[in-house]
Amino acid sequence: MTRTVLVTGAAGFIGSNFCHYWHKHFPKDLLICLDKLTYAGNLANLAALLEKPQFLFVKGDINDGHLIQKLFDEHDPELVFHFAAESHVDRSIENPGVFLQTNVNGTGVLLENGLRAWQKDFSNRRFIHVSTDEVYGSLGPADPPFDEQTPYAPNSPYAASKAAADHLVRAYNRTYGLPCITTNSSN
């Protein structure tokens, strides 16, 4: 079985490593790799994949609704791995608006297009939202680790924007049945 996989934030550290992993384990799948190539994205991270026939790089912004709609309409991805995000707490303190635009609105654009494209048949479709453990707040040295039952307690504009995106993803799942998974990774 071959699939079409849309990966946002594909040229970033985590997204690019994911693309290499996916191509190694599922070489027949078409990887559509979207990245805005800002401070966090580097096309060199994907250099080994750029010439592969099952790899398509698209420079673009997840806030560009026309581009996202075009990608869904032309390629009909079964899976979306959403890594794209503004990151780094210090940057969010200096310019929170950019974080709201990308992390909240951009996630909304992706969800809307996934819902529109998939609403007739959700089978074999998944929207995987890659978030952060920072939505849960901060841990002291003696604190127990976070888990799925930990209440949200974001402490920065970055964490709050990711928490808002997590809540949007959950709402699209609960309200519309959009098949979503959220991961709250830790570094």
Coordinates of C-alpha atoms in Angstrom, one line a residue:
M1 CA 0.0 0.0 0.0
T2 CA 1.3 3.4 -0.9
R3 CA 0.1 6.6 0.8
T4 CA 0.5 10.3 0.3
V5 CA 1.8 12.0 3.4
L6 CA 1.9 15.8 4.0
V7 CA 4.6 16.9 6.4
T8 CA 4.6 20.5 7.7
G9 CA 7.7 22.0 9.1
A10 CA 9.6 19.4 7.1
A11 CA 12.9 21.2 6.9
G12 CA 13.2 21.8 10.6
F13 CA 15.3 19.5 12.9
I14 CA 12.5 17.2 14.0
G15 CA 10.5 17.4 10.7
S16 CA 13.5 16.6 8.6
N17 CA 14.5 13.6 10.7
F18 CA 10.9 12.4 10.5
C19 CA 11.0 12.6 6.7
H20 CA 14.2 10.6 6.5
Y21 CA 12.8 8.0 8.9
W22 CA 9.5 7.8 7.0
H23 CA 11.2 7.5 3.6
K24 CA 13.5 4.8 4.9
H25 CA 10.7 2.7 6.3
F26 CA 8.0 3.5 3.7
P27 CA 9.9 4.3 0.5
K28 CA 6.9 4.0 -1.8
D29 CA 4.9 6.6 0.0
L30 CA 4.8 10.1 -1.5
L31 CA 6.1 12.7 0.9
I32 CA 4.9 16.2 0.4
C33 CA 7.2 18.3 2.5
L34 CA 6.1 21.8 3.3
D35 CA 8.3 24.4 5.0
K36 CA 8.4 28.2 5.1
L37 CA 12.2 28.0 5.5
T38 CA 12.4 30.5 8.3
Y39 CA 15.1 30.6 11.0
A40 CA 14.3 27.0 12.0
G41 CA 14.1 25.4 8.5
N42 CA 17.0 24.4 6.4
L43 CA 16.6 22.8 3.0
A44 CA 20.0 21.1 3.5
N45 CA 18.4 18.9 6.1
L46 CA 16.4 17.3 3.3
A47 CA 19.2 17.2 0.7
A48 CA 19.4 13.4 0.5
L49 CA 15.7 13.3 -0.3
L50 CA 15.3 16.1 -2.8
E51 CA 16.1 13.9 -5.9
K52 CA 13.9 11.0 -4.8
P53 CA 10.8 10.5 -7.1
Q54 CA 8.6 10.0 -4.0
F55 CA 9.6 13.3 -2.5
L56 CA 8.1 16.7 -3.2
F57 CA 9.3 19.8 -1.4
V58 CA 7.0 22.9 -1.3
K59 CA 8.2 26.2 0.1
G60 CA 5.2 27.7 1.7
D61 CA 3.4 28.9 4.8
I62 CA 0.7 26.9 6.7
N63 CA -1.2 30.2 7.0
D64 CA -1.7 30.3 3.2
G65 CA -5.1 28.8 2.8
H66 CA -5.0 28.7 -1.0
L67 CA -1.7 26.8 -0.9
I68 CA -3.0 24.3 1.7
Q69 CA -6.2 23.8 -0.2
K70 CA -4.2 23.2 -3.4
L71 CA -2.0 20.6 -1.7
F72 CA -5.1 18.7 -0.4
D73 CA -6.9 19.0 -3.7
E74 CA -4.0 17.9 -5.9
H75 CA -2.4 15.3 -3.7
D76 CA -5.2 14.0 -1.4
P77 CA -2.9 13.2 1.5
E78 CA -4.1 10.4 3.8
L79 CA -1.8 11.5 6.6
V80 CA -0.8 14.9 7.9
F81 CA 2.1 15.2 10.2
H82 CA 2.0 18.7 11.6
F83 CA 5.4 19.8 12.8
A84 CA 5.4 23.4 11.6
A85 CA 5.5 25.9 14.5
E86 CA 7.1 29.0 15.8
S87 CA 9.3 27.9 18.7
H88 CA 11.6 29.0 21.5
V89 CA 10.2 30.7 24.5
D90 CA 12.4 33.7 24.3
R91 CA 11.3 34.5 20.8
S92 CA 7.7 34.2 21.9
I93 CA 8.2 36.8 24.6
E94 CA 9.7 39.2 22.1
N95 CA 7.0 38.7 19.4
P96 CA 3.9 36.7 20.6
G97 CA 1.8 37.7 17.5
V98 CA 3.9 35.6 15.2
F99 CA 3.4 32.6 17.5
L100 CA -0.4 33.1 17.5
Q101 CA -0.5 33.4 13.7
T102 CA 1.5 30.3 13.0
N103 CA 0.8 28.0 15.9
V104 CA -2.9 28.8 16.3
N105 CA -4.1 30.1 12.9
G106 CA -1.9 27.9 10.8
T107 CA -3.1 24.8 12.7
G108 CA -6.7 26.0 12.0
V109 CA -6.0 26.3 8.3
L110 CA -4.7 22.8 8.2
L111 CA -7.6 21.4 10.2
E112 CA -10.2 23.2 8.0
N113 CA -8.6 21.8 4.9
G114 CA -8.3 18.3 6.3
L115 CA -12.0 18.5 7.3
R116 CA -13.1 19.8 3.9
A117 CA -11.0 17.2 2.0
W118 CA -11.8 14.2 4.1
Q119 CA -15.3 14.8 5.4
K120 CA -16.9 12.3 3.0
D121 CA -14.6 9.5 4.3
F122 CA -12.4 9.6 7.3
S123 CA -11.2 6.0 7.0
N124 CA -7.5 5.6 6.6
R125 CA -7.0 9.3 7.4
R126 CA -5.1 10.9 10.3
F127 CA -4.1 14.3 11.4
I128 CA -1.1 14.0 13.7
H129 CA -0.4 17.2 15.6
V130 CA 3.1 17.4 17.1
S131 CA 2.9 19.6 20.2
T132 CA 5.1 20.1 23.3
D133 CA 5.1 19.2 26.9
E134 CA 5.4 22.9 27.7
V135 CA 1.6 23.2 27.5
Y136 CA 1.7 21.5 30.9
G137 CA 3.9 24.2 32.6
S138 CA 7.2 23.6 34.3
L139 CA 8.6 20.8 36.3
G140 CA 10.9 21.1 39.3
P141 CA 13.7 18.5 39.9
A142 CA 11.5 16.5 42.4
D143 CA 8.2 16.8 40.4
P144 CA 6.7 13.7 38.8
P145 CA 6.8 13.6 35.0
F146 CA 3.8 15.0 33.0
D147 CA 1.3 12.6 31.6
E148 CA -1.9 12.8 29.6
Q149 CA -3.9 13.6 32.8
T150 CA -1.7 16.6 33.7
P151 CA -3.7 19.9 33.5
Y152 CA -2.7 22.5 30.9
A153 CA -0.7 25.3 32.5
P154 CA 1.2 27.2 29.8
N155 CA 3.7 29.7 31.1
S156 CA 4.8 31.6 27.9
P157 CA 3.2 32.8 24.7
Y158 CA 4.9 29.9 23.0
A159 CA 3.3 27.3 25.3
A160 CA 0.0 29.1 25.3
S161 CA -0.1 29.1 21.4
K162 CA 0.7 25.4 21.3
A163 CA -2.0 24.7 24.0
A164 CA -4.5 26.7 21.9
A165 CA -3.5 24.6 18.9
D166 CA -3.9 21.4 20.9
H167 CA -7.4 22.5 21.9
L168 CA -8.3 23.2 18.3
V169 CA -7.2 19.8 17.3
R170 CA -9.2 18.2 20.1
A171 CA -12.3 20.3 19.2
Y172 CA -12.1 19.2 15.5
N173 CA -11.9 15.6 16.6
R174 CA -14.8 15.9 19.1
T175 CA -17.0 18.2 17.0
Y176 CA -16.5 16.8 13.5
G177 CA -15.0 13.4 14.0
L178 CA -11.8 14.4 12.3
P179 CA -9.3 11.6 13.1
C180 CA -6.6 13.4 15.1
I181 CA -3.8 12.5 17.3
T182 CA -1.8 15.0 19.4
T183 CA 1.7 14.2 20.7
N184 CA 3.2 16.3 23.5
S185 CA 6.9 15.6 23.1
S186 CA 9.6 16.6 25.5
N187 CA 13.2 17.6 24.9

